[in-house]
């Protein structure tokens, strides 16, 4: 920004976004895109200017699953390391949301660094402006396929974003063949991976990445950690899982997770215990710790931040309503939904279960992914959840999904409006019993907004900003 | 005990858009009638043994996977499938599987992937993907609820030859090629279609058409007992409503 007019335009655009963001918040709107897009009309290079002003640059997290949790953990590590950093809130991961977050948090003093979760379809467009120091790619699960055509389209878009910033270092999940195939010879690339206790890795891979991303021949797996993640090799072209630079060894997994993390040949954290359940969160923790290591942040900050971690927005948000513990869980694709079911099943006492499925643009217009969720594998959870309510714009499809998972047809209830479903359940549930509500993105956003005042929930879009200041 | 043995072709390679829901629907309807379902997964290299199977299902995949599968089908399995269907075996092929069972598929890059020729049809990739909810009026039945509902997402445009009939006429959506209003194809007891969704859960009448074809051939079954289809029909009606069609 050399010229004075350019500086002035940037300063005006920045303040416009900040003001519009405050207004939107006062008006009770969770939408985070609009202020940023407004500011960009005044300064078309606003994202580039905001990112360029950060003293120590930024890190970007992308991939289909786990980016919110990974980015949240990385931001916490950065704060533990003493950085005044900006971090975009869950869902504000398109260009407008990135601008709104960076501008708003800059106004509150977050000028040193930024941790940005970026939607995989937005990476190609946002990277030339953001020019991060590091791009972290978590995984490619089947997510909103109709939006991108096919899975490989998402991989291609991320690859395009990476090509656009040759000076940016990469941190890739070695266990996901599609992610590992993004490695390029023109720059520094590091890999992270997860190691399970011996004997725990005898699962079969699921279908997302069966073929070699290099040559198209089937991959053979020596072991599988989760879905299609694991130790693979191609018999035809020799493509195989790269040796990891950072590795997390799972010592225990369930309601809480215990990990040992090594990076660059030395112990980064000898034992990390954290509250986030499931193997998928072990991956998120290793990704965040490895990213912090790649950025040169102190190892103690990582251990401390992970130990204090609580679930990111919606990935199991808890509150108490009319004496019942209520939990909201975001579900958006089969792997994520399976992970939620696994967590619920591990807890034992299920209580009431409401599943709300919407099919708006942000959810994915196609709900056929519900058939890839493995409800059949949790018969006990479904049998003991009472009541069991299908909800959302696609409540009828969800009800049918439960019926074909073996739930008795009489037990399934239908209430399209998630809030009405929740209130009806709360009104008749025996005292103290828990309620779990699984929702797709727009259903969660809407329910959260409607419940926020009533149960004094923190407005989620404020979180990153408040803590970032 | 009544039994339905389903050969599931390429379950690991072709499994897009919840196609496993089709197997869940078939299994549910057989079980509720007191029968037993066995699913035989057949991957590349596995032999197809028609005497051990009552019904064949093949799902959809991405272009890369299709090329690999086409090679496997060309190694004899395709010929055996054609023989089994000619002999009356019911078969359901969805999207990518449907295309592979035609004469050929020409990809966007111009490459011609040879098909099995089970259906007299051919497919050429178009520029725009055809995506969205679909409703079809099917010719499988002459009366009653003839609609089928599903979700399509395909780049290929499929054209039918004289040797097949369409599965039905498009009421909403794109269908085979976005031009002639046809959707899917039918030859004997084999049905090919672009409808995901998954297809069978919301179209119980089509599930029963396939099951009856299998059991008629195996046991001489004339008709199937009706089932409690409240959730199937609720979802079917909701799909029609979303497309602005009255539930029949």
XYZ file of C-alpha atoms in Angstrom:
717
model
C 0.000 0.000 0.000
C 2.225 2.750 -1.223
C -0.088 5.462 -2.334
C -1.883 7.697 0.127
C -5.276 7.280 -1.593
C -4.940 3.525 -1.350
C -4.174 3.786 2.364
C -7.139 6.038 2.869
C -9.468 3.738 0.979
C -8.252 0.798 3.062
C -8.749 2.685 6.345
C -12.270 3.694 5.325
C -13.225 0.228 4.100
C -11.835 -1.358 7.255
C -13.843 0.957 9.532
C -16.949 0.448 7.401
C -16.712 -3.324 7.935
C -16.188 -2.852 11.674
C -19.214 -0.554 11.939
C -21.427 -2.769 9.782
C -20.372 -5.790 11.855
C -21.363 -4.042 15.094
C -24.701 -3.014 13.630
C -25.404 -6.532 12.422
C -24.559 -7.852 15.881
C -26.844 -5.336 17.560
C -29.624 -6.294 15.169
C -29.126 -9.881 16.241
C -27.910 -11.220 12.902
C -25.400 -14.045 12.968
C -24.571 -13.523 9.301
C -20.906 -12.710 9.035
C -20.417 -12.345 5.292
C -22.275 -9.145 4.561
C -20.048 -6.554 6.325
C -16.964 -7.993 4.621
C -18.532 -7.963 1.186
C -19.697 -4.399 1.765
C -16.157 -3.291 2.647
C -14.767 -5.007 -0.424
C -16.940 -2.844 -2.637
C -15.073 0.170 -1.294
C -11.640 -1.473 -1.375
C -11.549 -4.409 -3.794
C -8.181 -5.500 -2.332
C -9.414 -5.317 1.274
C -8.629 -8.975 2.112
C -5.092 -8.595 0.730
C -4.566 -5.383 2.670
C -5.879 -6.795 5.967
C -3.728 -9.918 5.648
C -0.700 -7.870 4.589
C -0.954 -5.751 7.741
C -0.495 -8.745 10.057
C 2.961 -8.465 11.662
C 3.773 -12.187 11.625
C 1.525 -13.322 8.797
C -1.128 -16.018 8.977
C -1.902 -19.729 8.815
C -4.789 -21.197 6.835
C -6.606 -24.438 7.687
C -8.663 -26.171 5.014
C -10.082 -29.616 4.187
C -13.569 -31.083 4.420
C -13.679 -32.087 8.108
C -12.101 -30.862 11.309
C -11.046 -27.437 10.105
C -13.036 -25.531 12.734
C -11.652 -27.591 15.604
C -8.105 -27.582 14.189
C -8.143 -23.817 13.593
C -9.640 -23.166 17.037
C -6.941 -25.289 18.687
C -4.189 -23.593 16.681
C -5.540 -20.167 17.644
C -5.559 -21.212 21.327
C -1.940 -22.369 21.027
C -1.031 -19.019 19.467
C -2.705 -17.149 22.335
C -0.897 -19.343 24.869
C 2.294 -18.371 23.034
C 1.390 -14.739 23.710
C 0.305 -13.676 20.237
C -2.451 -11.146 19.699
C -4.183 -12.998 16.929
C -7.339 -12.963 14.866
C -9.349 -16.106 14.230
C -12.479 -16.377 12.120
C -15.484 -17.875 13.890
C -17.076 -21.125 12.790
C -18.736 -20.817 9.428
C -17.215 -17.438 8.531
C -14.922 -19.234 6.115
C -15.880 -17.711 2.767
C -14.270 -14.504 1.461
C -16.840 -12.174 3.081
C -16.515 -13.903 6.450
C -12.708 -13.747 6.331
C -12.796 -9.988 5.776
C -15.400 -9.416 8.500
C -13.358 -11.426 11.017
C -9.983 -9.875 10.200
C -11.369 -6.325 10.162
C -13.404 -6.673 13.365
C -10.614 -8.283 15.354
C -8.002 -5.861 14.044
C -10.146 -3.135 15.605
C -9.849 -4.993 18.900
C -6.088 -5.215 18.696
C -5.448 -8.541 16.970
C -2.681 -7.331 14.660
C 0.088 -9.891 14.998
C -1.166 -13.094 13.430
C -4.284 -14.720 12.010
C -5.518 -18.293 12.049
C -8.025 -18.676 9.258
C -10.328 -21.559 8.540
C -11.040 -21.411 4.799
C -13.729 -23.338 2.956
C -12.108 -25.733 0.468
C -14.034 -24.190 -2.426
C -12.783 -20.714 -1.431
C -9.088 -21.599 -1.080
C -8.295 -20.952 -4.751
C -9.890 -17.502 -4.621
C -8.638 -16.427 -1.186
C -4.992 -17.596 -1.187
C -3.569 -15.032 -3.646
C -4.931 -12.287 -1.342
C -4.117 -13.866 2.032
C -0.630 -15.237 1.125
C -0.343 -17.220 4.385
C 2.925 -18.540 5.818
C 1.394 -21.991 6.207
C -1.502 -23.944 4.700
C -2.760 -26.933 6.704
C -4.890 -29.496 4.828
C -6.781 -31.864 7.132
C -8.642 -34.368 4.938
C -11.044 -34.838 2.047
C -14.213 -36.603 3.097
C -17.308 -36.761 0.981
C -18.822 -33.423 1.846
C -21.465 -31.562 -0.068
C -20.569 -33.327 -3.267
C -23.335 -31.675 -5.215
C -21.769 -28.292 -4.595
C -18.441 -29.269 -6.068
C -19.546 -31.846 -8.600
C -17.293 -34.523 -7.256
C -14.783 -35.087 -4.486
C -11.839 -34.671 -6.833
C -13.103 -31.212 -7.709
C -12.518 -30.126 -4.100
C -8.997 -31.567 -4.185
C -8.346 -29.700 -7.443
C -9.513 -26.392 -6.005
C -7.230 -26.701 -2.994
C -4.342 -27.650 -5.315
C -5.068 -24.528 -7.369
C -4.956 -22.361 -4.237
C -1.633 -23.920 -3.235
C -0.105 -23.338 -6.686
C -1.051 -19.662 -6.473
C 1.216 -19.075 -3.433
C 4.591 -20.742 -4.124
C 6.246 -19.187 -1.058
C 3.699 -20.740 1.366
C 4.759 -23.822 3.331
C 2.450 -26.839 3.530
C 1.420 -29.097 6.392
C -0.415 -32.147 5.035
C -2.197 -35.097 6.594
C -0.019 -38.008 5.441
C -2.768 -40.511 6.271
C -5.179 -39.143 3.640
C -3.983 -40.110 0.146
C -5.726 -37.173 -1.540
C -4.183 -34.716 0.913
C -0.721 -36.282 0.656
C -0.929 -36.032 -3.136
C -0.978 -32.226 -2.787
C 2.735 -32.190 -1.876
C 4.818 -30.144 -4.303
C 8.529 -30.103 -4.930
C 8.760 -26.314 -5.113
C 8.580 -25.605 -1.379
C 8.844 -26.829 2.206
C 6.264 -29.573 2.904
C 5.704 -31.287 6.257
C 3.444 -34.246 6.996
C 1.546 -35.265 10.102
C -0.026 -38.615 10.920
C -1.708 -40.587 13.655
C -0.507 -43.832 15.192
C -2.940 -46.182 16.909
C -2.102 -48.656 19.649
C -1.084 -52.029 18.130
C -4.090 -54.183 17.252
C -6.518 -51.279 17.024
C -6.043 -50.712 13.323
C -7.797 -53.637 11.679
C -10.668 -51.690 10.112
C -11.515 -51.676 6.420
C -11.168 -48.388 4.573
C -14.368 -46.727 3.319
C -14.847 -45.628 -0.260
C -13.708 -42.016 -0.539
C -10.133 -42.664 -1.572
C -9.853 -46.143 -2.863
C -7.908 -45.305 -5.980
C -4.402 -43.908 -6.160
C -4.589 -40.129 -6.683
C -1.500 -40.316 -8.922
C -2.269 -43.178 -11.312
C -5.812 -44.386 -10.595
C -4.965 -47.929 -9.532
C -6.428 -49.345 -6.296
C -4.541 -48.538 -3.102
C -3.638 -51.247 -0.619
C -3.905 -50.365 3.097
C -1.600 -51.810 5.725
C -3.689 -50.230 8.441
C -6.632 -47.866 8.785
C -7.158 -45.322 11.565
C -10.470 -43.758 10.587
C -12.601 -43.974 7.399
C -10.108 -43.905 4.478
C -7.207 -42.551 6.559
C -4.276 -44.840 7.250
C -1.081 -46.395 5.920
C -1.567 -47.004 2.207
C 0.547 -47.795 -0.837
C -0.083 -48.068 -4.570
C 1.252 -51.251 -6.138
C 1.343 -49.719 -9.619
C 3.169 -46.385 -9.300
C 4.755 -46.606 -5.858
C 2.809 -43.672 -4.361
C 2.594 -44.344 -0.631
C 1.953 -42.640 2.666
C 4.833 -40.197 3.188
C 6.894 -40.584 6.357
C 5.382 -38.152 8.884
C 7.411 -35.268 10.339
C 4.969 -34.995 13.211
C 3.116 -37.938 14.672
C 0.534 -38.346 17.389
C 0.359 -41.661 19.185
C -3.070 -42.388 20.604
C -2.765 -43.806 24.104
C -6.443 -43.671 24.899
C -9.554 -42.591 22.997
C -13.159 -42.322 24.102
C -14.822 -39.515 26.029
C -11.422 -37.979 26.463
C -8.290 -38.510 24.435
C -4.706 -39.074 25.509
C -1.931 -38.490 22.997
C 1.840 -38.454 22.760
C 3.058 -36.098 20.068
C 6.466 -36.188 18.399
C 7.723 -33.719 15.843
C 11.006 -33.362 14.002
C 12.469 -36.363 15.822
C 11.823 -35.061 19.331
C 9.017 -35.254 21.835
C 6.707 -32.267 21.479
C 4.361 -33.294 24.270
C 4.820 -36.439 26.299
C 1.203 -36.784 27.321
C -1.683 -34.593 26.245
C -5.088 -35.306 27.720
C -8.013 -33.423 26.315
C -11.771 -33.351 26.551
C -12.563 -33.722 22.875
C -13.849 -37.226 22.172
C -13.084 -39.516 19.256
C -10.216 -40.307 16.928
C -11.187 -37.481 14.602
C -10.312 -35.038 17.361
C -6.976 -36.764 17.872
C -6.267 -35.892 14.236
C -7.337 -32.287 14.853
C -5.063 -32.037 17.890
C -2.051 -33.446 16.023
C -2.719 -31.116 13.082
C -2.836 -28.084 15.391
C 0.265 -29.102 17.360
C 2.185 -29.845 14.149
C 1.117 -26.488 12.695
C 2.323 -24.680 15.829
C 5.626 -26.553 15.560
C 5.912 -25.633 11.856
C 5.361 -21.985 12.774
C 8.119 -22.182 15.398
C 5.853 -21.651 18.399
C 6.925 -23.090 21.788
C 5.943 -26.705 22.526
C 4.617 -25.868 26.021
C 1.999 -23.571 24.494
C 0.658 -26.497 22.452
C 0.455 -28.870 25.407
C -1.274 -26.265 27.562
C -3.784 -25.188 24.918
C -4.745 -28.767 24.039
C -5.267 -29.688 27.676
C -7.696 -26.786 28.084
C -9.591 -27.381 24.845
C -13.374 -27.529 24.840
C -15.454 -28.400 21.818
C -15.624 -25.740 19.115
C -18.988 -24.208 18.369
C -21.686 -26.708 17.606
C -19.435 -29.726 17.611
C -21.281 -30.474 20.867
C -22.338 -27.289 22.524
C -23.926 -27.830 25.944
C -26.437 -25.897 28.049
C -29.215 -26.611 30.521
C -32.873 -26.064 29.599
C -35.790 -26.665 31.977
C -33.527 -28.860 34.088
C -32.372 -31.020 31.164
C -28.820 -31.066 29.864
C -29.111 -30.189 26.171
C -26.445 -30.686 23.569
C -26.266 -29.350 20.020
C -24.081 -31.235 17.564
C -23.290 -30.123 14.038
C -23.546 -32.922 11.483
C -22.711 -32.267 7.862
C -21.372 -35.436 6.305
C -21.215 -39.195 6.952
C -17.819 -39.232 8.663
C -18.781 -36.401 11.015
C -22.182 -37.898 11.798
C -20.604 -41.326 12.451
C -18.206 -39.661 14.872
C -21.086 -38.018 16.754
C -22.951 -41.340 16.975
C -19.786 -43.029 18.210
C -19.439 -40.413 20.928
C -23.081 -40.752 21.996
C -22.871 -44.545 22.029
C -19.721 -44.444 24.163
C -21.528 -42.360 26.772
C -24.117 -44.982 27.593
C -27.243 -43.078 28.689
C -28.608 -41.503 25.483
C -31.823 -39.699 26.540
C -33.786 -37.953 23.770
C -32.443 -37.656 20.239
C -33.583 -35.079 17.688
C -32.050 -35.052 14.214
C -32.726 -31.979 12.073
C -31.696 -32.085 8.425
C -31.935 -29.053 6.143
C -31.095 -28.925 2.447
C -30.311 -25.249 1.856
C -27.250 -24.182 -0.136
C -24.931 -24.175 2.898
C -26.099 -27.651 3.942
C -25.825 -29.127 0.442
C -28.998 -29.487 -1.588
C -28.622 -33.241 -1.797
C -29.315 -35.225 1.383
C -28.410 -38.652 -0.018
C -25.329 -38.600 2.250
C -27.684 -39.591 5.088
C -27.665 -43.099 3.603
C -23.897 -43.268 4.064
C -24.183 -42.537 7.804
C -23.848 -45.844 9.648
C -26.952 -45.668 11.867
C -27.223 -49.469 11.513
C -24.014 -49.864 13.494
C -25.570 -48.244 16.594
C -28.732 -50.305 17.222
C -28.506 -49.942 20.980
C -28.147 -46.182 20.862
C -31.216 -45.924 18.605
C -33.214 -48.392 20.692
C -32.527 -46.494 23.911
C -32.949 -42.956 22.604
C -36.431 -41.837 23.627
C -38.102 -39.996 22.073
C -36.569 -40.096 18.642
C -37.585 -37.124 16.491
C -36.881 -36.400 12.823
C -36.845 -32.687 12.066
C -35.715 -29.997 9.626
C -36.716 -29.188 6.051
C -35.997 -32.814 5.151
C -37.623 -34.337 8.241
C -39.454 -36.935 6.135
C -36.209 -38.238 4.626
C -34.646 -38.406 8.068
C -37.630 -40.316 9.470
C -37.341 -42.845 6.641
C -33.597 -43.117 7.246
C -34.247 -44.055 10.887
C -36.950 -46.551 9.874
C -34.562 -48.333 7.522
C -31.908 -48.371 10.237
C -34.227 -50.727 12.085
C -36.018 -48.296 14.409
C -39.609 -49.438 14.970
C -41.851 -47.325 12.800
C -44.204 -46.362 15.649
C -41.338 -44.890 17.684
C -40.306 -42.324 15.074
C -41.763 -38.849 15.474
C -41.914 -36.054 12.920
C -41.695 -32.325 13.700
C -40.256 -30.171 10.925
C -39.443 -27.202 13.193
C -36.393 -28.016 15.357
C -37.263 -25.527 18.096
C -40.802 -26.847 18.401
C -39.387 -30.375 18.423
C -37.009 -29.453 21.249
C -39.657 -27.657 23.332
C -42.093 -30.568 22.925
C -39.423 -33.018 24.057
C -38.410 -30.832 27.037
C -42.048 -30.544 28.123
C -42.590 -34.268 28.498
C -39.154 -35.763 29.188
C -38.675 -37.219 32.693
C -36.575 -34.930 34.899
C -32.865 -34.747 34.349
C -32.802 -36.799 31.146
C -30.479 -35.437 28.480
C -31.440 -34.173 25.025
C -29.104 -34.382 22.048
C -29.950 -32.405 18.930
C -27.964 -33.237 15.786
C -28.363 -30.557 13.117
C -27.045 -29.670 9.700
C -25.436 -26.266 9.347
C -28.368 -23.940 8.631
C -30.626 -25.801 11.072
C -28.004 -25.336 13.800
C -27.518 -21.669 12.988
C -31.254 -21.036 13.106
C -31.911 -23.012 16.293
C -28.915 -21.435 18.021
C -30.169 -17.951 17.173
C -33.651 -18.773 18.487
C -32.334 -20.314 21.707
C -29.601 -17.759 22.368
C -31.724 -15.221 24.204
C -33.858 -17.727 26.069
C -30.966 -19.708 27.515
C -28.310 -16.959 27.504
C -26.085 -18.776 25.034
C -23.096 -16.754 23.849
C -23.649 -15.591 20.295
C -21.179 -17.742 18.436
C -19.895 -15.044 16.092
C -18.587 -13.095 19.064
C -16.411 -15.842 20.398
C -13.375 -15.630 18.206
C -13.473 -11.844 18.373
C -13.762 -11.578 22.163
C -10.991 -13.987 22.908
C -8.863 -12.654 20.111
C -8.830 -9.170 21.567
C -37.279 -69.383 4.277
C -37.460 -66.907 1.410
C -34.077 -65.599 0.469
C -32.732 -62.756 -1.653
C -29.071 -62.968 -2.604
C -27.821 -59.659 -3.947
C -24.599 -59.305 -5.905
C -23.301 -55.813 -5.095
C -20.870 -54.912 -7.845
C -17.839 -52.796 -6.910
C -19.124 -51.634 -3.501
C -15.829 -49.912 -2.694
C -15.314 -48.233 -6.023
C -18.889 -47.286 -6.930
C -20.668 -45.947 -3.869
C -21.518 -42.306 -4.510
C -24.490 -40.436 -3.100
C -25.777 -42.930 -0.592
C -26.319 -45.771 -3.027
C -26.022 -48.213 -0.122
C -29.490 -46.972 0.842
C -30.780 -49.094 -2.041
C -29.453 -52.231 -0.374
C -30.854 -51.156 2.995
C -34.296 -50.725 1.418
C -34.245 -54.122 -0.295
C -32.998 -55.831 2.854
C -35.642 -54.120 5.001
C -38.502 -55.239 2.722
C -37.273 -58.814 2.501
C -36.782 -59.031 6.272
C -40.194 -57.598 7.052
C -41.658 -60.364 4.902
C -39.813 -62.938 6.961
C -37.081 -63.489 4.404
C -33.320 -63.376 4.559
C -30.904 -61.183 2.597
C -27.337 -62.003 1.683
C -25.198 -59.367 0.023
C -22.288 -60.696 -2.011
C -19.777 -57.894 -2.606
C -17.977 -58.331 -5.921
C -14.825 -56.281 -6.399
C -12.461 -56.092 -9.365
C -11.169 -59.570 -10.159
C -13.927 -61.380 -8.230
C -15.872 -63.848 -10.411
C -19.615 -63.353 -11.004
C -21.470 -66.635 -10.354
C -25.084 -66.246 -11.560
C -26.221 -69.486 -9.886
C -25.397 -68.006 -6.454
C -27.227 -64.718 -6.975
C -30.863 -63.573 -7.353
C -30.401 -59.871 -8.082
C -27.599 -57.549 -9.179
C -26.963 -54.004 -7.968
C -24.347 -51.597 -9.287
C -23.973 -47.998 -8.077
C -22.347 -44.814 -9.306
C -18.773 -43.543 -9.183
C -16.455 -40.870 -10.445
C -14.903 -40.861 -13.916
C -11.562 -42.202 -12.713
C -13.163 -45.136 -10.992
C -15.356 -45.892 -13.990
C -12.354 -46.362 -16.262
C -10.903 -48.938 -13.902
C -14.235 -50.772 -13.575
C -14.764 -50.776 -17.352
C -11.507 -52.710 -17.713
C -12.643 -55.259 -15.140
C -16.053 -55.668 -16.809
C -14.377 -56.209 -20.174
C -12.540 -59.218 -18.736
C -15.626 -61.491 -19.049
C -17.755 -60.286 -16.141
C -19.760 -58.012 -18.426
C -20.604 -60.869 -20.818
C -21.805 -63.012 -17.904
C -23.996 -60.165 -16.628
C -25.676 -59.839 -20.037
C -26.310 -63.608 -20.099
C -27.826 -63.550 -16.594
C -30.165 -60.660 -17.423
C -31.161 -62.332 -20.703
C -32.078 -65.314 -18.512
C -34.419 -63.097 -16.464
C -32.243 -61.980 -13.560
C -33.305 -58.581 -12.163
C -30.662 -55.869 -12.069
C -30.553 -52.267 -10.855
C -27.831 -49.941 -12.127
C -27.543 -46.337 -10.915
C -25.722 -43.449 -12.593
C -22.119 -44.515 -13.258
C -23.111 -48.185 -13.212
C -25.948 -47.401 -15.631
C -23.537 -45.694 -18.025
C -21.042 -48.560 -17.868
C -23.722 -51.068 -18.861
C -24.451 -49.145 -22.073
C -22.435 -49.330 -25.312
C -19.893 -46.651 -24.446
C -19.204 -43.502 -22.405
C -17.336 -40.631 -23.992
C -15.668 -38.487 -21.311
C -15.256 -34.711 -21.355
C -11.679 -35.171 -22.580
C -12.932 -37.194 -25.557
C -11.821 -40.584 -24.304
C -14.204 -43.389 -25.225
C -14.714 -45.920 -22.412
C -16.250 -49.080 -23.862
C -19.333 -50.380 -22.027
C -20.821 -53.805 -21.578
C -23.653 -53.343 -24.087
C -26.235 -54.781 -21.712
C -28.449 -51.754 -22.415
C -28.772 -50.454 -25.962
C -27.702 -46.902 -25.129
C -24.655 -44.641 -25.206
C -23.479 -41.698 -23.139
C -21.440 -38.603 -23.931
C -20.242 -36.090 -21.340
C -21.839 -32.662 -21.586
C -20.385 -29.361 -20.407
C -22.801 -28.599 -17.603
C -23.581 -31.112 -14.856
C -27.275 -31.950 -14.572
C -28.051 -31.650 -10.870
C -31.241 -31.598 -8.842
C -34.396 -33.332 -7.685
C -36.242 -35.459 -10.211
C -39.740 -36.871 -10.545
C -40.522 -39.454 -13.193
C -43.711 -41.136 -14.328
C -42.691 -44.735 -14.831
C -43.877 -47.182 -17.478
C -43.256 -50.148 -15.182
C -46.878 -49.891 -14.035
C -50.084 -49.004 -15.790
C -52.056 -47.834 -12.796
C -51.731 -46.692 -9.213
C -48.786 -44.612 -8.007
C -46.499 -44.543 -11.011
C -44.141 -41.792 -9.858
C -40.489 -42.306 -8.984
C -38.520 -39.618 -7.134
C -34.776 -39.144 -6.798
C -31.785 -36.832 -7.056
C -29.622 -36.647 -10.169
C -26.047 -35.415 -10.562
C -24.378 -36.369 -13.818
C -22.364 -34.825 -16.624
C -23.209 -37.619 -19.093
C -26.020 -37.334 -21.637
C -27.489 -40.744 -22.367
C -29.270 -41.610 -25.600
C -31.441 -44.711 -25.918
C -31.293 -47.111 -28.883
C -34.250 -49.178 -30.141
C -33.307 -52.157 -27.973
C -34.394 -50.551 -24.663
C -37.399 -48.685 -23.333
C -37.057 -45.701 -21.008
C -37.732 -46.317 -17.328
C -40.126 -43.393 -17.460
C -40.972 -39.879 -18.551
C -39.465 -36.889 -16.728
C -42.030 -34.767 -14.857
C -39.417 -32.557 -13.156
C -35.642 -32.528 -13.620
C -33.342 -33.410 -16.512
C -33.338 -37.201 -16.975
C -31.224 -39.056 -19.529
C -30.121 -36.126 -21.658
C -32.135 -33.003 -20.777
C -33.733 -33.158 -24.250
C -36.141 -35.998 -24.888
C -37.761 -36.168 -21.410
C -36.760 -39.822 -21.028
C -35.257 -41.108 -17.788
C -33.397 -44.359 -17.330
C -33.732 -47.521 -19.352
C -35.311 -50.930 -19.033
C -34.501 -54.196 -20.717
C -36.271 -57.360 -19.473
C -35.886 -57.236 -15.670
C -32.909 -54.874 -15.762
C -33.391 -51.224 -14.799
C -30.840 -48.482 -15.305
C -31.340 -44.929 -14.005
C -29.678 -41.667 -13.021
C -31.736 -41.447 -9.831
C -29.796 -41.372 -6.571
C -31.388 -40.236 -3.397
C -31.001 -43.102 -2.504
C -33.533 -44.315 -5.086
C -35.203 -47.355 -3.529
C -36.021 -46.142 0.010
C -38.429 -43.487 -1.269
C -39.758 -45.703 -4.082
C -40.960 -48.873 -2.345
C -42.971 -49.924 -5.385
C -39.766 -50.190 -7.439
C -38.071 -52.179 -4.635
C -40.967 -54.617 -4.702
C -40.882 -54.798 -8.508
C -37.249 -55.967 -8.270
C -37.875 -58.365 -5.365
C -40.897 -59.876 -7.105
C -38.912 -60.353 -10.328
C -36.261 -62.220 -8.349
C -38.686 -64.386 -6.401
C -40.925 -65.089 -9.373
C -37.900 -66.522 -11.129
C -36.671 -68.375 -8.054
C -39.860 -69.529 -6.283
C -42.677 -68.772 -8.750
C -43.987 -66.082 -6.382
C -47.030 -64.303 -7.878
C -47.463 -61.377 -5.503
C -45.895 -59.786 -2.400
C -47.689 -59.019 0.856
C -48.170 -55.276 1.410
C -46.070 -53.628 4.155
C -46.407 -50.678 6.522
C -44.950 -48.044 4.190
C -45.937 -44.917 6.102
C -42.447 -43.404 6.186
C -41.611 -44.455 2.631
C -44.792 -42.831 1.318
C -44.416 -39.748 3.548
C -40.942 -39.148 2.102
C -42.156 -39.882 -1.437
C -45.031 -37.409 -1.070
C -42.723 -34.767 0.431
C -40.389 -35.091 -2.561
C -43.283 -34.604 -4.993
C -44.531 -31.615 -2.988
C -41.120 -29.951 -3.092
C -41.247 -30.251 -6.874
C -44.697 -28.691 -6.995
C -46.438 -31.947 -7.838
C -49.467 -33.309 -6.030
C -48.920 -36.653 -4.350
C -50.875 -39.305 -6.238
